[in-house]
PDB file of N, CA and C in Angstrom:
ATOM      1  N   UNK A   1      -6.448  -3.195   8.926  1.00 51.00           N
ATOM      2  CA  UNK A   1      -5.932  -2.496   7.753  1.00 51.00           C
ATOM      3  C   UNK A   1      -7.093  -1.980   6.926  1.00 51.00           C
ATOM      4  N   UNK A   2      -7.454  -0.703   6.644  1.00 65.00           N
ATOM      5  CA  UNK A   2      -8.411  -0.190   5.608  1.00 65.00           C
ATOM      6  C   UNK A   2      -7.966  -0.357   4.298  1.00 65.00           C
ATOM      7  N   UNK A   3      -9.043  -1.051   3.656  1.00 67.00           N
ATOM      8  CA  UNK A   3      -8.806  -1.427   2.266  1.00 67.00           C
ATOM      9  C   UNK A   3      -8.990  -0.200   1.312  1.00 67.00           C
ATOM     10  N   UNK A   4      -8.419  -0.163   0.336  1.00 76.00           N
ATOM     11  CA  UNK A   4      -8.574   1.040  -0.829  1.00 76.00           C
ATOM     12  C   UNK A   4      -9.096   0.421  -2.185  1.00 76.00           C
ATOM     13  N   UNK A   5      -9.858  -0.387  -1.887  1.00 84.00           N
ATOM     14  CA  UNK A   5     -10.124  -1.207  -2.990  1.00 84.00           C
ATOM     15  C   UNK A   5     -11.575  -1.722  -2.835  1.00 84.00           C
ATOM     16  N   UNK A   6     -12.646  -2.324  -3.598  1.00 90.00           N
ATOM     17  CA  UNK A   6     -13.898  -3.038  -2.681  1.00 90.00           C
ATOM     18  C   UNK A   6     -13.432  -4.503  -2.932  1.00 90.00           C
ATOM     19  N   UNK A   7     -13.613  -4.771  -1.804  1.00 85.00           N
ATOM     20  CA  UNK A   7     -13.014  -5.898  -0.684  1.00 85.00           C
ATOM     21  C   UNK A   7     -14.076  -6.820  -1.292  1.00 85.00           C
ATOM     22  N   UNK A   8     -15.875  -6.415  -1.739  1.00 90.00           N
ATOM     23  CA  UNK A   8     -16.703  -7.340  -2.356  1.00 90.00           C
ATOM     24  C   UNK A   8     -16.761  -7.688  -3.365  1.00 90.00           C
ATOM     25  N   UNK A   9     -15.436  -7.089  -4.263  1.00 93.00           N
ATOM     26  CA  UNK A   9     -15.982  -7.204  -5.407  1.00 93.00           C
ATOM     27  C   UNK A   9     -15.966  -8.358  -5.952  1.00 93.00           C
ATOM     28  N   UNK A  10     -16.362  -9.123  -7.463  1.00 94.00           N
ATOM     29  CA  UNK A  10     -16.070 -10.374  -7.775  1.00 94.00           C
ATOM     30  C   UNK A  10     -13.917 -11.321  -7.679  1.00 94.00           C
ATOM     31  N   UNK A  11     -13.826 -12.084  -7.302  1.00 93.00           N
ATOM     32  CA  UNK A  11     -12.881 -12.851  -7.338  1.00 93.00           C
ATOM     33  C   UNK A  11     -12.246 -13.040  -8.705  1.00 93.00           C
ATOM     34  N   UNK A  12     -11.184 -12.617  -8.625  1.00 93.00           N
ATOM     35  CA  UNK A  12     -10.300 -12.990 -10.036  1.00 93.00           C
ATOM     36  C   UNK A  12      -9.152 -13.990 -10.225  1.00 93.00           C
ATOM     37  N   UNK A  13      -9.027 -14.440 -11.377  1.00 92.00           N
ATOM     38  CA  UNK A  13      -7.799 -15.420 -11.587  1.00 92.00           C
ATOM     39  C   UNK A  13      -6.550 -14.941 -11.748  1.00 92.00           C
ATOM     40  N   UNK A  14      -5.647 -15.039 -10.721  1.00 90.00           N
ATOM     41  CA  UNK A  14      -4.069 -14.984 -11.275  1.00 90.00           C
ATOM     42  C   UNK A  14      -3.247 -16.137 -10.751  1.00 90.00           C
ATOM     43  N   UNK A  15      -2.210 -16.193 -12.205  1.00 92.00           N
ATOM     44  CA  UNK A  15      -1.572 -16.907 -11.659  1.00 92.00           C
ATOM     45  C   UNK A  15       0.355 -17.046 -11.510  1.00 92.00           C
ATOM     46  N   UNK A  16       0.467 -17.141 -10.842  1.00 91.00           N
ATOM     47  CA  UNK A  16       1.838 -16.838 -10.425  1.00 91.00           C
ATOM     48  C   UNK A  16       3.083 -17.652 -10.107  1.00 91.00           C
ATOM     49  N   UNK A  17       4.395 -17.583 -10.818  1.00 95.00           N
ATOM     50  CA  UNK A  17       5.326 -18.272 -10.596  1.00 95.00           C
ATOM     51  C   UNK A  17       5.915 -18.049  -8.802  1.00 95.00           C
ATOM     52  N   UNK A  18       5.898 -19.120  -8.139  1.00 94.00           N
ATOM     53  CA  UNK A  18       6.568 -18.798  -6.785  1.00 94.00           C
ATOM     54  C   UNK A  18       7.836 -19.870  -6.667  1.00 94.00           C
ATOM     55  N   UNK A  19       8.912 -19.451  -6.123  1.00 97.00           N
ATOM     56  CA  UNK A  19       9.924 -19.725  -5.438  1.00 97.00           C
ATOM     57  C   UNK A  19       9.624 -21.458  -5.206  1.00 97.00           C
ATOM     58  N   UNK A  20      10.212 -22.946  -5.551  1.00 97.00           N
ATOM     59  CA  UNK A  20       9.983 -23.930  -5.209  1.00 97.00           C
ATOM     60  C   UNK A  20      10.042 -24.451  -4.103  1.00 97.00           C
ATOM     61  N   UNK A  21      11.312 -23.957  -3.101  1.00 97.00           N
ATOM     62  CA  UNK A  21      11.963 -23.993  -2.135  1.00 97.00           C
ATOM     63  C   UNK A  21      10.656 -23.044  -0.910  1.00 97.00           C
ATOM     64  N   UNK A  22      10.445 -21.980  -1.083  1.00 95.00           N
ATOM     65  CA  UNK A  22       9.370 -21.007  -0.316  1.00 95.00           C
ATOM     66  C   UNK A  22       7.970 -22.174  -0.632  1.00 95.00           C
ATOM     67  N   UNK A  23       7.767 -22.741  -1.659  1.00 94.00           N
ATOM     68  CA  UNK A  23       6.381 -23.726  -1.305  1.00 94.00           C
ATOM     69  C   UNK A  23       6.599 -25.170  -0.846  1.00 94.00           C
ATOM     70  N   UNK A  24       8.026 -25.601  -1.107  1.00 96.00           N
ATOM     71  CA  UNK A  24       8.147 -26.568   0.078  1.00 96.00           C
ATOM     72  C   UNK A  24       7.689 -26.358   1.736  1.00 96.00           C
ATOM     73  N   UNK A  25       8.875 -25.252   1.843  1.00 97.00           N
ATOM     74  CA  UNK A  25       8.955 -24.971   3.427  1.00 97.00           C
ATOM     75  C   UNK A  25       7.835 -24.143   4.168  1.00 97.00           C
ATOM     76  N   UNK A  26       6.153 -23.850   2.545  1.00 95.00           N
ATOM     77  CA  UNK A  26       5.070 -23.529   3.606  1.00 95.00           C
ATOM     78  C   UNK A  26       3.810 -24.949   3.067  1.00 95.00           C
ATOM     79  N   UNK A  27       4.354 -25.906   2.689  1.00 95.00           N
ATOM     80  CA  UNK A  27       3.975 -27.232   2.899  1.00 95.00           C
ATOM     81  C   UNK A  27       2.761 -27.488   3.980  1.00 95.00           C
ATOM     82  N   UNK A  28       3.795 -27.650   4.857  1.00 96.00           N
ATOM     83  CA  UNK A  28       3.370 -28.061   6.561  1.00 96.00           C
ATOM     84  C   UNK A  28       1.882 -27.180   6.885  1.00 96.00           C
ATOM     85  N   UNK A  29       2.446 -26.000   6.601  1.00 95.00           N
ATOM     86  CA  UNK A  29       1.394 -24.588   6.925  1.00 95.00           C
ATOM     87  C   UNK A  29       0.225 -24.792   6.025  1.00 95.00           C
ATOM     88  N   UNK A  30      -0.024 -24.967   4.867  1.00 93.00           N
ATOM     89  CA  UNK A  30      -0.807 -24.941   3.969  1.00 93.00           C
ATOM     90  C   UNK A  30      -1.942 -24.545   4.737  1.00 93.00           C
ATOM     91  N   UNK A  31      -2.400 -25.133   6.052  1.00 96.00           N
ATOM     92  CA  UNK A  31      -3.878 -25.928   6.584  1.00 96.00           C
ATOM     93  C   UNK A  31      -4.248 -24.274   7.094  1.00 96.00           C
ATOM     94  N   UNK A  32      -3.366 -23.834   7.873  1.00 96.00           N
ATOM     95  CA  UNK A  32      -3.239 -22.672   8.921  1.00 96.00           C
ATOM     96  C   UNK A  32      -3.224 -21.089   8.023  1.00 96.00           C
ATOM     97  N   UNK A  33      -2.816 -20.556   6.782  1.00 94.00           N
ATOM     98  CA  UNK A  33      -2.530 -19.914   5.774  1.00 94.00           C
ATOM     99  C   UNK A  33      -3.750 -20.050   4.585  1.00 94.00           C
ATOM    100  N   UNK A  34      -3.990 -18.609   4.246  1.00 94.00           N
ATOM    101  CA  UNK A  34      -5.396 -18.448   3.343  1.00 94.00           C
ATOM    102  C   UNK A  34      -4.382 -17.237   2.648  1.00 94.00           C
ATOM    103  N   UNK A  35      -3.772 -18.101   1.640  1.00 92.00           N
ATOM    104  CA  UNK A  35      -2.339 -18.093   1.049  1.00 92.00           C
ATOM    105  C   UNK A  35      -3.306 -16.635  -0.678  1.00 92.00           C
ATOM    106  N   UNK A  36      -4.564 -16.991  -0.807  1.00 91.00           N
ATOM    107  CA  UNK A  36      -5.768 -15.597  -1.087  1.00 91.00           C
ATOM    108  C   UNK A  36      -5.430 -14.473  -0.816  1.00 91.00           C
ATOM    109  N   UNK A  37      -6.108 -14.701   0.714  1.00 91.00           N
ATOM    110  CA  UNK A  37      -6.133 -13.489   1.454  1.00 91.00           C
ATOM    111  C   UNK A  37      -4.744 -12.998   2.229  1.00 91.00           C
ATOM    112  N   UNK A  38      -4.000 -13.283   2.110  1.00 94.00           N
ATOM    113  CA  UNK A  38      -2.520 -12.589   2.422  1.00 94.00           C
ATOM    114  C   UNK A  38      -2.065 -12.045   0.919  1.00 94.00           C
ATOM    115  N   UNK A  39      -2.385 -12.742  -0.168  1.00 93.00           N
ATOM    116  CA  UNK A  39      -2.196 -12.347  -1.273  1.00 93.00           C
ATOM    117  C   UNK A  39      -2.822 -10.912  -1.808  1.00 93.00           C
ATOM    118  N   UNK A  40      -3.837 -10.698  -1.567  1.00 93.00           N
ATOM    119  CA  UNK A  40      -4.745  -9.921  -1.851  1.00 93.00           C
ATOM    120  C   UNK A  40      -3.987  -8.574  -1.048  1.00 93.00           C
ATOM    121  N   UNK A  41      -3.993  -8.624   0.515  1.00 92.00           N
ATOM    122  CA  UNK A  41      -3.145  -8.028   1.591  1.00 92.00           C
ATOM    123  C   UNK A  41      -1.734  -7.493   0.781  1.00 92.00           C
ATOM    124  N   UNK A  42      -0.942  -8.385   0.323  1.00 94.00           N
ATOM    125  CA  UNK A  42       0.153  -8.222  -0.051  1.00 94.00           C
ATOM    126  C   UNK A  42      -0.129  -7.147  -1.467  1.00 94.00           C
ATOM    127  N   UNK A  43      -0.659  -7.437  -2.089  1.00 94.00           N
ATOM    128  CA  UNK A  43      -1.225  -6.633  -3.490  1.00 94.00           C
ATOM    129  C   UNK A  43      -1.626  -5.194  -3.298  1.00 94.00           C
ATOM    130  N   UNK A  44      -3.176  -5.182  -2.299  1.00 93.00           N
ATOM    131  CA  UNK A  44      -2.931  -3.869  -2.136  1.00 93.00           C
ATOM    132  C   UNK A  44      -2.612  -3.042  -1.432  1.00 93.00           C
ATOM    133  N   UNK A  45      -1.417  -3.456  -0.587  1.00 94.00           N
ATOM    134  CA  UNK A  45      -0.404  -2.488   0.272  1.00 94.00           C
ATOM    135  C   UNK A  45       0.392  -2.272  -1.254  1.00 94.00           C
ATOM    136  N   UNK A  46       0.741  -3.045  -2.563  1.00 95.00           N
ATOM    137  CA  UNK A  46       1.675  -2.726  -3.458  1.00 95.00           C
ATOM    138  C   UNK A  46       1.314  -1.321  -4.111  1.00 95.00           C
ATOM    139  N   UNK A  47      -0.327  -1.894  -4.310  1.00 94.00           N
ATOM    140  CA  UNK A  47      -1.276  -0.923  -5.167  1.00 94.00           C
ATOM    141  C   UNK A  47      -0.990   0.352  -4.604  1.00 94.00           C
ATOM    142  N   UNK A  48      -1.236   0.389  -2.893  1.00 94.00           N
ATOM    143  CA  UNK A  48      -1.610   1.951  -2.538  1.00 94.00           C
ATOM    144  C   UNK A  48      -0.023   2.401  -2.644  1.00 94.00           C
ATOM    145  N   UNK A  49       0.751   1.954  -2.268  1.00 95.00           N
ATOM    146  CA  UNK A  49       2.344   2.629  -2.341  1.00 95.00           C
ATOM    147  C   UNK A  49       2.490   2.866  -4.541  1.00 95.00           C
ATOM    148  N   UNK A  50       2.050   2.083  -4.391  1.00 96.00           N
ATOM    149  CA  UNK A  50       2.172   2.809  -6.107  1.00 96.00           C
ATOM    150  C   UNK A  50       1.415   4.055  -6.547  1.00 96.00           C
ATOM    151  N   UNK A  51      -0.148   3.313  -6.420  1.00 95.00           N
ATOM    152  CA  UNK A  51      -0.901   5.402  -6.508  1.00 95.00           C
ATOM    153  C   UNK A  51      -0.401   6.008  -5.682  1.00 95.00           C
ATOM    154  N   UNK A  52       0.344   6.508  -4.165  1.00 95.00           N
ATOM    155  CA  UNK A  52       0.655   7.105  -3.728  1.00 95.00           C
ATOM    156  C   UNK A  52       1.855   7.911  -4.590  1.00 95.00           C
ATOM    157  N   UNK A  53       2.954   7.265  -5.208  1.00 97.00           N
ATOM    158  CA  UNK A  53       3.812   7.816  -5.817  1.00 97.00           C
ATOM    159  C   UNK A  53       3.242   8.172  -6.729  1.00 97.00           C
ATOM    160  N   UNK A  54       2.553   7.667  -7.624  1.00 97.00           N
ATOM    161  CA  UNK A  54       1.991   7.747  -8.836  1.00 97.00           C
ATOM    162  C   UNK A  54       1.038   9.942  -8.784  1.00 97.00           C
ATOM    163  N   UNK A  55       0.320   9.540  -7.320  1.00 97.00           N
ATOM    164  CA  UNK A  55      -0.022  11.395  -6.999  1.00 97.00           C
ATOM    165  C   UNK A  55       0.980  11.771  -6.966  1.00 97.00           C
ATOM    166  N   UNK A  56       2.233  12.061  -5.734  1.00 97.00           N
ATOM    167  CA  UNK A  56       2.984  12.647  -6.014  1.00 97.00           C
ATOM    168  C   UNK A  56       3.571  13.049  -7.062  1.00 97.00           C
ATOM    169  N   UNK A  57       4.067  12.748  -7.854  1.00 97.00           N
ATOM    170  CA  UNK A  57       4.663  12.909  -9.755  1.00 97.00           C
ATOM    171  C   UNK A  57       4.008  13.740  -9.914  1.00 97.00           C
ATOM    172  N   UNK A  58       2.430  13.755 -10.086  1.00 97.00           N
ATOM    173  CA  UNK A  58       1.453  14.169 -10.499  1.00 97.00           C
ATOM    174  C   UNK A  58       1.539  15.752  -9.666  1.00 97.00           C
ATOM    175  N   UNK A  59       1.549  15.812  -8.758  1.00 97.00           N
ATOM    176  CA  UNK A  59       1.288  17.071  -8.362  1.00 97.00           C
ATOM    177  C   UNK A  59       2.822  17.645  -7.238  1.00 97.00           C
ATOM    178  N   UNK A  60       4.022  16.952  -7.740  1.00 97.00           N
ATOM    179  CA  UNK A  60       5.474  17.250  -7.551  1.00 97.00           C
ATOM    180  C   UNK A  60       5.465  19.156  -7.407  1.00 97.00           C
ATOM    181  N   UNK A  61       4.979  19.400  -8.366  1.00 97.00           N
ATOM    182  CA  UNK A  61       5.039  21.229  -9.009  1.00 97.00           C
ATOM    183  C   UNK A  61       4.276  21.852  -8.121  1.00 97.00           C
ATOM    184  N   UNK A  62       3.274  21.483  -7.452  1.00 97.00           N
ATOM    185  CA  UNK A  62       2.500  22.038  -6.391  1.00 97.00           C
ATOM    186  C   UNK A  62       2.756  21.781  -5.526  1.00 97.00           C
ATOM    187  N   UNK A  63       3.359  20.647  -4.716  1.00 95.00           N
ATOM    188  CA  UNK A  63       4.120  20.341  -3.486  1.00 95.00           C
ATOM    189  C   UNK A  63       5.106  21.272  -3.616  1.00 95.00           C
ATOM    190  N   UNK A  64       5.887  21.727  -4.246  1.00 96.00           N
ATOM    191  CA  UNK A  64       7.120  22.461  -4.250  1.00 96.00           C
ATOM    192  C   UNK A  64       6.971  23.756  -4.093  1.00 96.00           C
ATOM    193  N   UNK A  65       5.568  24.452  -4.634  1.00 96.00           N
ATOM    194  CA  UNK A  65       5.012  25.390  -4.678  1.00 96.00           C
ATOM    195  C   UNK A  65       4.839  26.063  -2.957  1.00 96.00           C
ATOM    196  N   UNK A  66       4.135  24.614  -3.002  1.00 94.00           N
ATOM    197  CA  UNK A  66       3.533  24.792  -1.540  1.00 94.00           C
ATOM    198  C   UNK A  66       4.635  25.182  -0.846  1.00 94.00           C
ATOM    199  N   UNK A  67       5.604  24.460  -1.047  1.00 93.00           N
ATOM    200  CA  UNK A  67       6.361  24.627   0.399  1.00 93.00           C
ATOM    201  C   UNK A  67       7.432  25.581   0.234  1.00 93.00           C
ATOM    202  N   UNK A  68       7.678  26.079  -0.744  1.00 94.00           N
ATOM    203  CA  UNK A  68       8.349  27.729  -1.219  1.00 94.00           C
ATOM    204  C   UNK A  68       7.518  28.654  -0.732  1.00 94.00           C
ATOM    205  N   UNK A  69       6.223  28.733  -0.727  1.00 92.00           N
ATOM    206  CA  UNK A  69       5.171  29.270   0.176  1.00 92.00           C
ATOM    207  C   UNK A  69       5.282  29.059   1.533  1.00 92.00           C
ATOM    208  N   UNK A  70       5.496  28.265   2.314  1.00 90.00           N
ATOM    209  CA  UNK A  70       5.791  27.555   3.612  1.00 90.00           C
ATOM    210  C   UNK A  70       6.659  28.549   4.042  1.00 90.00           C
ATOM    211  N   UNK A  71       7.885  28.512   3.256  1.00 90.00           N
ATOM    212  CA  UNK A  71       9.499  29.010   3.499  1.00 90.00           C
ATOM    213  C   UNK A  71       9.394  30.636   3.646  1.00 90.00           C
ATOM    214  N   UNK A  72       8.966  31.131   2.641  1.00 90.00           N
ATOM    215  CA  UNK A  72       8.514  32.307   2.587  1.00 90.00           C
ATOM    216  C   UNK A  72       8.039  33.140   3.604  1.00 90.00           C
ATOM    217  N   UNK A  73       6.925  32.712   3.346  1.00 88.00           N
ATOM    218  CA  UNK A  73       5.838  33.484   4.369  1.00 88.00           C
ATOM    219  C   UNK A  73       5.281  33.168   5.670  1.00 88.00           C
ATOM    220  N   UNK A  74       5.866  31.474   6.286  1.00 84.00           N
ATOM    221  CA  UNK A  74       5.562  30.987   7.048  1.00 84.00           C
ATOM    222  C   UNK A  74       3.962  30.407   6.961  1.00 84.00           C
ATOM    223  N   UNK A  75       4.098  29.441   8.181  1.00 83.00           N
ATOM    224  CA  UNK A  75       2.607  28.213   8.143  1.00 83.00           C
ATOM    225  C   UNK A  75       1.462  29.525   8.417  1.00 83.00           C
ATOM    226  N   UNK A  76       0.035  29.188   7.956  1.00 80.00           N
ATOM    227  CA  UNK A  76      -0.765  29.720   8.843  1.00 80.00           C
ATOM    228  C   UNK A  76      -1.489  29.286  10.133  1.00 80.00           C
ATOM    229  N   UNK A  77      -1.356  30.749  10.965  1.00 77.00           N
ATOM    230  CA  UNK A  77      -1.350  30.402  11.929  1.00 77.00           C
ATOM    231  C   UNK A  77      -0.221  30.251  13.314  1.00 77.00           C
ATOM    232  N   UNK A  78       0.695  30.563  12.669  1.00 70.00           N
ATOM    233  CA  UNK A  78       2.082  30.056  13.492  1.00 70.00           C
ATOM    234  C   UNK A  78       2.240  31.253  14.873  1.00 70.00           C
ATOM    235  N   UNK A  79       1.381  32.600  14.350  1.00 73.00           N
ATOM    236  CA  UNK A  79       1.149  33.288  15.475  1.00 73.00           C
ATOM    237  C   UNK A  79       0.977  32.948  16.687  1.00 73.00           C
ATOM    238  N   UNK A  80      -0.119  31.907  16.846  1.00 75.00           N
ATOM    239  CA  UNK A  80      -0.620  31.230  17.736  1.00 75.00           C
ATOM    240  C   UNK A  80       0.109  30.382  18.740  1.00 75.00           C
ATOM    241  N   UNK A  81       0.996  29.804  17.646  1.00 71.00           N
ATOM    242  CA  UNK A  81       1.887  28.458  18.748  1.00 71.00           C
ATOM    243  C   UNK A  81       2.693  29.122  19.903  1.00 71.00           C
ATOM    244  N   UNK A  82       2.142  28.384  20.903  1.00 70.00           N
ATOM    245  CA  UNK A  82       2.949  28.823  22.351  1.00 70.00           C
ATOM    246  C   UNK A  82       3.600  27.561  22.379  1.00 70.00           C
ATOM    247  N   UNK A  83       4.294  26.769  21.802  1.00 65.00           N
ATOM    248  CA  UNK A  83       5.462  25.692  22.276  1.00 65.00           C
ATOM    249  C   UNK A  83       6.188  26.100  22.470  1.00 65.00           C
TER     250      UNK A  83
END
């Protein structure tokens, strides 16, 4: 997975209410689970799906642009395609 974030940077504190029942039943696991680094994993897959929407919004008016342009006048290049 490519990170979008630096992966070196210093370590931070959070702390978080979890499910009682979900930390019973990963008990057993504790030893096997770097409960961190899945955390971290889990965070910034959240992060990038958020700036991802977060551009879109942002440039909604030019995507739309674009592709009224698309509709229009066709892709460039489309001369070319022999499919």
């Amino acid at each position: 997975m490519q990170t979008y974030y630096d992966s070196t940077a210093k370590k931070g504190r959070l702390s978080l209410s979890i499910n009682q029942d979900l930390l019973d039943r990963l008990e057993p696991y504790k030893q096997q689970v770097n409960f961190s680094a899945h955390a971290e994993q889990l965070l910034a897959g959240i992060l990038e799906e958020l700036e991802n929407r977060a551009w879109v919004e942002r440039n909604a008016v030019a995507l739309a642009a674009h592709g009224m342009d698309i509709s229009s006048t066709g892709l460039a290049g489309a001369e070319f395609d022999r499919i």
